[in-house]
GROMACS .gro file of C-alpha atoms in nm:
model
  386
    1MET     CA    1   0.000   0.000   0.000
    2PRO     CA    2   0.165   0.329  -0.110
    3SER     CA    3   0.026   0.519   0.189
    4SER     CA    4   0.087   0.452   0.557
    5THR     CA    5  -0.282   0.406   0.628
    6LYS     CA    6  -0.337   0.090   0.834
    7ARG     CA    7  -0.640   0.173   1.049
    8ILE     CA    8  -0.944   0.338   0.891
    9ALA     CA    9  -1.249   0.477   1.070
   10ILE     CA   10  -1.589   0.523   0.908
   11ASN     CA   11  -1.876   0.739   1.029
   12PHE     CA   12  -2.207   0.879   0.910
   13GLY     CA   13  -2.263   1.252   0.932
   14GLY     CA   14  -2.562   1.325   0.712
   15GLY     CA   15  -2.865   1.164   0.872
   16TYR     CA   16  -3.014   0.830   0.775
   17VAL     CA   17  -3.062   0.709   0.418
   18PRO     CA   18  -3.151   0.356   0.304
   19GLY     CA   19  -2.860   0.113   0.273
   20LEU     CA   20  -2.591   0.275   0.486
   21ASN     CA   21  -2.482  -0.070   0.596
   22ALA     CA   22  -2.396  -0.156   0.235
   23LEU     CA   23  -2.140   0.123   0.245
   24ILE     CA   24  -1.987  -0.023   0.559
   25ALA     CA   25  -1.967  -0.362   0.390
   26GLY     CA   26  -1.796  -0.216   0.082
   27THR     CA   27  -1.542  -0.031   0.295
   28VAL     CA   28  -1.457  -0.328   0.517
   29MET     CA   29  -1.436  -0.579   0.232
   30ALA     CA   30  -1.206  -0.355   0.025
   31ALA     CA   31  -0.990  -0.266   0.327
   32SER     CA   32  -0.947  -0.631   0.428
   33GLU     CA   33  -0.812  -0.708   0.081
   34ILE     CA   34  -0.517  -0.473   0.142
   35GLY     CA   35  -0.463  -0.560   0.508
   36CYS     CA   36  -0.628  -0.257   0.669
   37GLU     CA   37  -0.834  -0.260   0.988
   38VAL     CA   38  -1.168  -0.073   0.998
   39VAL     CA   39  -1.350   0.068   1.300
   40GLY     CA   40  -1.680   0.254   1.310
   41ILE     CA   41  -1.737   0.577   1.502
   42ARG     CA   42  -2.082   0.573   1.659
   43ASP     CA   43  -2.330   0.855   1.588
   44GLY     CA   44  -2.119   1.079   1.371
   45TYR     CA   45  -1.833   1.199   1.592
   46ASP     CA   46  -2.015   1.147   1.923
   47GLY     CA   47  -1.851   0.809   1.976
   48LEU     CA   48  -1.518   0.987   2.019
   49LEU     CA   49  -1.643   1.308   2.182
   50PHE     CA   50  -1.876   1.135   2.430
   51PRO     CA   51  -1.742   0.779   2.473
   52GLY     CA   52  -1.907   0.752   2.816
   53ARG     CA   53  -2.249   0.740   2.652
   54TYR     CA   54  -2.172   0.397   2.508
   55PRO     CA   55  -2.143   0.094   2.742
   56ASP     CA   56  -1.936  -0.091   2.480
   57GLY     CA   57  -1.733   0.215   2.382
   58GLY     CA   58  -1.773   0.476   2.112
   59LEU     CA   59  -1.585   0.271   1.852
   60LEU     CA   60  -1.708  -0.050   1.693
   61ARG     CA   61  -1.462  -0.293   1.538
   62LEU     CA   62  -1.575  -0.396   1.190
   63ASP     CA   63  -1.448  -0.707   1.018
   64ARG     CA   64  -1.544  -0.915   0.718
   65ALA     CA   65  -1.732  -1.173   0.924
   66MET     CA   66  -1.951  -0.904   1.081
   67VAL     CA   67  -2.040  -0.716   0.764
   68GLY     CA   68  -2.099  -1.016   0.538
   69HIS     CA   69  -2.476  -0.991   0.582
   70LEU     CA   70  -2.503  -0.612   0.598
   71SER     CA   71  -2.516  -0.507   0.231
   72GLY     CA   72  -2.894  -0.548   0.202
   73ALA     CA   73  -2.987  -0.489   0.565
   74SER     CA   74  -3.203  -0.197   0.676
   75GLY     CA   75  -3.093   0.039   0.949
   76ALA     CA   76  -2.753   0.183   1.031
   77VAL     CA   77  -2.537  -0.024   1.262
   78LEU     CA   78  -2.326   0.281   1.359
   79GLY     CA   79  -2.604   0.535   1.396
   80ALA     CA   80  -2.637   0.846   1.179
   81ALA     CA   81  -2.603   1.182   1.352
   82ALA     CA   82  -2.708   1.459   1.115
   83ARG     CA   83  -2.609   1.739   1.355
   84SER     CA   84  -2.283   1.610   1.504
   85ASP     CA   85  -2.057   1.915   1.465
   86PRO     CA   86  -1.729   1.911   1.661
   87PHE     CA   87  -1.685   2.284   1.594
   88HIS     CA   88  -2.014   2.366   1.771
   89VAL     CA   89  -2.074   2.122   2.056
   90ARG     CA   90  -2.344   2.226   2.298
   91ALA     CA   91  -2.274   2.189   2.670
   92VAL     CA   92  -2.406   2.326   2.999
   93ASP     CA   93  -2.147   2.534   3.187
   94GLU     CA   94  -2.098   2.561   3.562
   95ASP     CA   95  -2.360   2.837   3.579
   96GLY     CA   96  -2.620   2.616   3.415
   97MET     CA   97  -2.604   2.811   3.088
   98LEU     CA   98  -2.605   2.642   2.748
   99GLN     CA   99  -2.284   2.717   2.560
  100GLU     CA  100  -2.127   2.610   2.232
  101GLN     CA  101  -1.769   2.484   2.238
  102ASP     CA  102  -1.516   2.411   1.966
  103ARG     CA  103  -1.398   2.056   2.040
  104SER     CA  104  -1.240   1.989   1.702
  105ASP     CA  105  -0.888   1.971   1.848
  106GLU     CA  106  -1.009   1.719   2.109
  107LEU     CA  107  -1.163   1.513   1.830
  108LEU     CA  108  -0.841   1.509   1.627
  109GLU     CA  109  -0.644   1.409   1.937
  110ALA     CA  110  -0.893   1.126   2.009
  111ILE     CA  111  -0.853   1.003   1.652
  112ARG     CA  112  -0.476   0.998   1.690
  113SER     CA  113  -0.490   0.832   2.033
  114HIS     CA  114  -0.693   0.544   1.891
  115GLY     CA  115  -0.436   0.487   1.619
  116ILE     CA  116  -0.676   0.592   1.342
  117ASP     CA  117  -0.485   0.697   1.030
  118ALA     CA  118  -0.780   0.817   0.817
  119VAL     CA  119  -1.156   0.869   0.831
  120ILE     CA  120  -1.413   0.787   0.563
  121SER     CA  121  -1.719   1.005   0.624
  122VAL     CA  122  -2.055   0.945   0.459
  123VAL     CA  123  -2.209   1.292   0.455
  124GLY     CA  124  -2.480   1.515   0.315
  125PRO     CA  125  -2.439   1.876   0.196
  126GLY     CA  126  -2.426   2.037   0.543
  127PRO     CA  127  -2.179   1.802   0.718
  128LEU     CA  128  -1.955   1.815   0.412
  129SER     CA  129  -1.833   2.160   0.516
  130ILE     CA  130  -1.750   2.022   0.863
  131LEU     CA  131  -1.538   1.751   0.704
  132TRP     CA  132  -1.362   2.009   0.488
  133LYS     CA  133  -1.270   2.213   0.797
  134LEU     CA  134  -1.137   1.902   0.971
  135SER     CA  135  -0.928   1.815   0.665
  136ARG     CA  136  -0.785   2.168   0.674
  137LYS     CA  137  -0.676   2.098   1.032
  138GLY     CA  138  -0.485   1.789   0.923
  139LEU     CA  139  -0.737   1.504   0.924
  140LYS     CA  140  -0.676   1.254   0.646
  141THR     CA  141  -1.023   1.195   0.509
  142VAL     CA  142  -1.237   1.088   0.215
  143ALA     CA  143  -1.606   1.181   0.179
  144VAL     CA  144  -1.886   0.972   0.032
  145PRO     CA  145  -2.196   1.167  -0.083
  146GLN     CA  146  -2.536   1.068   0.053
  147SER     CA  147  -2.869   1.241  -0.005
  148VAL     CA  148  -3.228   1.133  -0.066
  149GLU     CA  149  -3.268   1.461  -0.257
  150ASN     CA  150  -2.971   1.398  -0.492
  151ASP     CA  151  -2.856   1.754  -0.428
  152MET     CA  152  -2.485   1.688  -0.365
  153ALA     CA  153  -2.269   1.889  -0.603
  154ALA     CA  154  -2.004   1.729  -0.826
  155THR     CA  155  -2.171   1.387  -0.845
  156GLU     CA  156  -2.446   1.257  -1.070
  157LEU     CA  157  -2.594   1.023  -0.812
  158SER     CA  158  -2.584   1.048  -0.433
  159PHE     CA  159  -2.609   0.733  -0.228
  160GLY     CA  160  -2.965   0.675  -0.103
  161PHE     CA  161  -3.147   0.866  -0.377
  162ASP     CA  162  -3.250   0.563  -0.583
  163SER     CA  163  -3.408   0.397  -0.278
  164ALA     CA  164  -3.592   0.718  -0.186
  165LEU     CA  165  -3.713   0.754  -0.545
  166SER     CA  166  -3.841   0.396  -0.550
  167PHE     CA  167  -4.031   0.438  -0.221
  168ALA     CA  168  -4.175   0.776  -0.321
  169THR     CA  169  -4.295   0.639  -0.655
  170GLN     CA  170  -4.465   0.340  -0.493
  171THR     CA  171  -4.635   0.559  -0.231
  172ILE     CA  172  -4.751   0.821  -0.480
  173ASP     CA  173  -4.897   0.543  -0.694
  174ARG     CA  174  -5.113   0.449  -0.396
  175VAL     CA  175  -5.216   0.811  -0.352
  176ARG     CA  176  -5.323   0.815  -0.718
  177GLN     CA  177  -5.543   0.511  -0.660
  178ALA     CA  178  -5.699   0.675  -0.355
  179ALA     CA  179  -5.757   1.002  -0.541
  180GLU     CA  180  -5.924   0.817  -0.829
  181SER     CA  181  -6.157   0.618  -0.602
  182THR     CA  182  -6.258   0.922  -0.392
  183ARG     CA  183  -6.262   1.171  -0.684
  184GLN     CA  184  -6.027   1.411  -0.509
  185ILE     CA  185  -5.705   1.598  -0.583
  186GLY     CA  186  -5.411   1.435  -0.407
  187ILE     CA  187  -5.122   1.663  -0.311
  188VAL     CA  188  -4.801   1.478  -0.218
  189GLU     CA  189  -4.503   1.663  -0.070
  190VAL     CA  190  -4.159   1.500  -0.092
  191PRO     CA  191  -3.817   1.617   0.036
  192GLY     CA  192  -3.639   1.872  -0.179
  193GLU     CA  193  -3.572   2.199  -0.003
  194ARG     CA  194  -3.334   2.334  -0.267
  195ALA     CA  195  -3.341   2.075  -0.545
  196GLY     CA  196  -3.642   1.914  -0.709
  197TRP     CA  197  -3.494   1.588  -0.838
  198LEU     CA  198  -3.707   1.363  -0.617
  199ALA     CA  199  -4.034   1.543  -0.692
  200LEU     CA  200  -3.961   1.568  -1.064
  201GLN     CA  201  -3.851   1.209  -1.122
  202SER     CA  202  -4.114   1.047  -0.900
  203GLY     CA  203  -4.382   1.273  -1.049
  204ILE     CA  204  -4.286   1.172  -1.402
  205ALA     CA  205  -4.280   0.805  -1.301
  206VAL     CA  206  -4.643   0.817  -1.184
  207CYS     CA  207  -4.758   1.054  -1.463
  208ALA     CA  208  -4.868   1.322  -1.218
  209ASP     CA  209  -5.087   1.604  -1.345
  210ALA     CA  210  -4.855   1.869  -1.200
  211ILE     CA  211  -4.507   1.879  -1.045
  212LEU     CA  212  -4.381   2.178  -0.847
  213ILE     CA  213  -4.008   2.214  -0.780
  214PRO     CA  214  -3.784   2.485  -0.625
  215GLU     CA  215  -3.613   2.566  -0.954
  216ILE     CA  216  -3.936   2.676  -1.126
  217ARG     CA  217  -4.163   2.919  -0.941
  218TYR     CA  218  -4.523   2.807  -0.968
  219ASP     CA  219  -4.847   2.989  -1.044
  220LEU     CA  220  -5.134   2.785  -0.903
  221SER     CA  221  -5.385   2.955  -1.131
  222LYS     CA  222  -5.207   2.788  -1.424
  223VAL     CA  223  -5.205   2.455  -1.243
  224ALA     CA  224  -5.577   2.496  -1.174
  225ASP     CA  225  -5.637   2.567  -1.544
  226LYS     CA  226  -5.468   2.238  -1.633
  227LEU     CA  227  -5.674   2.046  -1.377
  228ARG     CA  228  -6.001   2.203  -1.495
  229GLU     CA  229  -5.911   2.115  -1.852
  230LYS     CA  230  -5.866   1.751  -1.756
  231ALA     CA  231  -6.189   1.757  -1.554
  232ARG     CA  232  -6.381   1.873  -1.862
  233SER     CA  233  -6.247   1.571  -2.049
  234GLY     CA  234  -6.391   1.336  -1.786
  235ARG     CA  235  -6.106   1.313  -1.533
  236ASP     CA  236  -6.268   1.383  -1.194
  237TYR     CA  237  -5.948   1.334  -0.990
  238ALA     CA  238  -5.590   1.464  -1.007
  239LEU     CA  239  -5.244   1.416  -0.862
  240VAL     CA  240  -4.992   1.689  -0.778
  241VAL     CA  241  -4.636   1.622  -0.655
  242VAL     CA  242  -4.455   1.908  -0.479
  243ALA     CA  243  -4.104   1.947  -0.341
  244GLU     CA  244  -4.089   2.098   0.007
  245GLY     CA  245  -3.887   2.392  -0.124
  246ALA     CA  246  -4.122   2.485  -0.409
  247THR     CA  247  -4.218   2.855  -0.405
  248PRO     CA  248  -4.491   3.056  -0.579
  249VAL     CA  249  -4.428   3.331  -0.830
  250ILE     CA  250  -4.342   3.666  -0.676
  251GLY     CA  251  -4.656   3.850  -0.571
  252ALA     CA  252  -4.874   3.543  -0.526
  253ALA     CA  253  -5.078   3.558  -0.206
  254PRO     CA  254  -5.022   3.246   0.003
  255ALA     CA  255  -5.323   3.062   0.139
  256SER     CA  256  -5.364   3.091   0.515
  257VAL     CA  257  -5.282   2.772   0.701
  258SER     CA  258  -5.293   2.907   1.055
  259SER     CA  259  -5.424   2.695   1.340
  260ALA     CA  260  -5.388   2.663   1.715
  261ALA     CA  261  -5.093   2.429   1.666
  262ASP     CA  262  -4.933   2.674   1.422
  263SER     CA  263  -4.973   2.957   1.673
  264LEU     CA  264  -4.804   2.747   1.940
  265ARG     CA  265  -4.510   2.667   1.712
  266ALA     CA  266  -4.481   3.032   1.615
  267SER     CA  267  -4.479   3.141   1.979
  268LEU     CA  268  -4.187   2.904   2.041
  269SER     CA  269  -3.996   3.027   1.736
  270PRO     CA  270  -3.806   3.354   1.792
  271GLY     CA  271  -3.843   3.587   1.497
  272ALA     CA  272  -4.116   3.381   1.331
  273LEU     CA  273  -4.366   3.600   1.150
  274GLY     CA  274  -4.697   3.540   0.977
  275GLU     CA  275  -4.764   3.226   0.777
  276GLN     CA  276  -4.404   3.113   0.812
  277GLY     CA  277  -4.424   3.096   1.189
  278GLY     CA  278  -4.607   2.768   1.209
  279HIS     CA  279  -4.336   2.591   1.014
  280VAL     CA  280  -4.015   2.735   1.161
  281ILE     CA  281  -3.990   2.440   1.398
  282GLU     CA  282  -4.128   2.193   1.144
  283ARG     CA  283  -4.097   2.301   0.780
  284SER     CA  284  -4.229   1.977   0.637
  285GLY     CA  285  -4.586   2.004   0.516
  286ARG     CA  286  -4.603   2.379   0.463
  287VAL     CA  287  -4.607   2.366   0.085
  288ALA     CA  288  -4.847   2.071   0.062
  289HIS     CA  289  -5.105   2.244   0.282
  290ARG     CA  290  -5.067   2.577   0.102
  291VAL     CA  291  -5.108   2.417  -0.241
  292ALA     CA  292  -5.399   2.199  -0.126
  293LEU     CA  293  -5.596   2.493   0.017
  294GLU     CA  294  -5.535   2.719  -0.281
  295LEU     CA  295  -5.619   2.453  -0.542
  296GLN     CA  296  -5.937   2.366  -0.357
  297ARG     CA  297  -6.034   2.734  -0.368
  298LEU     CA  298  -5.949   2.769  -0.736
  299THR     CA  299  -6.100   2.443  -0.863
  300HIS     CA  300  -6.387   2.393  -0.614
  301HIS     CA  301  -6.266   2.034  -0.594
  302GLU     CA  302  -6.181   1.860  -0.266
  303THR     CA  303  -5.809   1.816  -0.203
  304TYR     CA  304  -5.605   1.625   0.052
  305PRO     CA  305  -5.236   1.676   0.131
  306LEU     CA  306  -4.991   1.401   0.221
  307VAL     CA  307  -4.635   1.462   0.341
  308LEU     CA  308  -4.379   1.184   0.289
  309GLY     CA  309  -4.097   1.366   0.471
  310HIS     CA  310  -3.855   1.135   0.650
  311LEU     CA  311  -4.048   0.826   0.541
  312VAL     CA  312  -3.846   0.821   0.218
  313SER     CA  313  -3.529   0.768   0.424
  314GLY     CA  314  -3.644   0.436   0.566
  315GLY     CA  315  -3.678   0.083   0.442
  316PRO     CA  316  -3.445  -0.151   0.256
  317PRO     CA  317  -3.213  -0.021  -0.018
  318THR     CA  318  -3.276  -0.089  -0.384
  319ALA     CA  319  -3.040  -0.309  -0.582
  320ALA     CA  320  -2.890   0.005  -0.739
  321ASP     CA  321  -2.813   0.159  -0.399
  322ARG     CA  322  -2.668  -0.168  -0.270
  323GLN     CA  323  -2.428  -0.173  -0.564
  324LEU     CA  324  -2.353   0.198  -0.532
  325GLY     CA  325  -2.288   0.166  -0.158
  326LEU     CA  326  -2.045  -0.120  -0.207
  327ALA     CA  327  -1.875   0.068  -0.492
  328TYR     CA  328  -1.851   0.396  -0.298
  329GLY     CA  329  -1.700   0.218   0.003
  330ALA     CA  330  -1.443   0.038  -0.209
  331ALA     CA  331  -1.358   0.359  -0.397
  332ALA     CA  332  -1.302   0.550  -0.072
  333VAL     CA  333  -1.052   0.285   0.039
  334ARG     CA  334  -0.881   0.309  -0.300
  335ALA     CA  335  -0.847   0.686  -0.257
  336LEU     CA  336  -0.669   0.634   0.075
  337GLN     CA  337  -0.453   0.363  -0.080
  338GLU     CA  338  -0.349   0.620  -0.341
  339ASN     CA  339  -0.264   0.858  -0.056
  340GLN     CA  340  -0.542   1.102  -0.141
  341SER     CA  341  -0.710   1.316   0.124
  342GLY     CA  342  -0.962   1.599   0.135
  343VAL     CA  343  -1.154   1.448  -0.157
  344MET     CA  344  -1.504   1.319  -0.223
  345VAL     CA  345  -1.591   1.010  -0.425
  346SER     CA  346  -1.793   1.125  -0.726
  347PHE     CA  347  -2.003   0.911  -0.957
  348GLN     CA  348  -1.953   1.048  -1.307
  349PRO     CA  349  -2.087   0.770  -1.529
  350PRO     CA  350  -1.939   0.537  -1.616
  351GLU     CA  351  -1.661   0.607  -1.365
  352LEU     CA  352  -1.607   0.676  -0.997
  353LYS     CA  353  -1.370   0.970  -0.964
  354PHE     CA  354  -1.229   1.185  -0.683
  355VAL     CA  355  -1.297   1.558  -0.656
  356SER     CA  356  -1.161   1.808  -0.405
  357LEU     CA  357  -1.387   1.892  -0.111
  358ALA     CA  358  -1.327   2.258  -0.192
  359GLU     CA  359  -1.515   2.205  -0.521
  360THR     CA  360  -1.822   2.060  -0.349
  361ILE     CA  361  -1.891   2.257  -0.030
  362ASN     CA  362  -2.162   2.526  -0.021
  363LYS     CA  363  -2.293   2.413  -0.359
  364VAL     CA  364  -2.619   2.247  -0.456
  365ARG     CA  365  -2.692   2.022  -0.753
  366THR     CA  366  -3.018   2.171  -0.878
  367VAL     CA  367  -3.241   2.076  -1.170
  368PRO     CA  368  -3.151   2.276  -1.484
  369VAL     CA  369  -3.466   2.433  -1.624
  370ASP     CA  370  -3.380   2.282  -1.964
  371SER     CA  371  -3.287   1.937  -1.829
  372VAL     CA  372  -3.405   1.623  -2.003
  373PHE     CA  373  -3.645   1.547  -1.716
  374VAL     CA  374  -3.809   1.890  -1.749
  375GLN     CA  375  -3.842   1.834  -2.123
  376VAL     CA  376  -3.995   1.489  -2.066
  377ALA     CA  377  -4.248   1.630  -1.817
  378ARG     CA  378  -4.358   1.899  -2.059
  379ALA     CA  379  -4.379   1.648  -2.345
  380LEU     CA  380  -4.612   1.435  -2.131
  381GLY     CA  381  -4.841   1.730  -2.065
  382ILE     CA  382  -4.745   1.759  -1.699
  383SER     CA  383  -4.784   2.111  -1.561
  384LEU     CA  384  -4.475   2.255  -1.392
  385GLY     CA  385  -4.668   2.554  -1.264
  386ASN     CA  386  -4.541   2.808  -1.516
   0.00000   0.00000   0.00000
């Protein structure tokens, strides 16, 4: 092995996505082929920062015998901490006040004290910047992109997206059947705060009547026109798929969705104003309810909203994600074997390449307005709200 890496740690820093265990299996199997030991850090970096929380210790030894059955298993054997940030660790001081501390140096020292030569981190867009800062402080690391929204920059396919797409498509198909039998308009909200890949591709797959994504501001009057047109032709039901980050055209008046629960959330949210207040604590569902109320007003047709939210992150991985997880894990080990650090594994069909973390942080892979999926949707007569 050209590098001096003999002990590799792996952790998850981007929340849960289907098939994380497949990535562990790929890493361990590839590392064992070149004589490297692999350990897992529990719950992001918490296993090293708070080892006392874990009766069996914050590190888990991973070997080929243990991971042989993991590639298709649900769950995450190491835990997935989406908000584990060693640069901003919350703690209660001696006066009982909540403070944030920078414990990054302690983390790096703990990594060294456990004889860990490099860390493979499976991360989403936010935690990627944390990893970049740690690499700048000397941590030898390789990132693997994960996201159910497929919004990681510099890679065509993030780990977990295919499984989320499959689940969303199956669920929305059921919503279509319910809408048809009850003669209603089904509104399904899926994750996608800044990128509409999941809404667009699942909406096309089920032949939705309208798809609303963050990249294209929507005008619900135009969506209503499309639904009324279909109703005149005999279709007395409809299906609309929306991404949670979809926004109306400038100047559109949002439908009121206030309630007692919304008022409570707003009162607990400093700086929350107006319609936004009810969703500062819990953003999920805001767009679905807004669209459902406004379309019901415009079409005089009963609507019902459904929010998939974190449900798309659960369940078993698809065959594609199992293969991708194994491949990403093996590629990360190869990067370390080639003595690379501060890079992310990037799927650029037909190859797996390595790109600098500096090229990926603070960037989002959004849907181009002229992308092939947008063109397909328009060709099928699906309204995109504009």
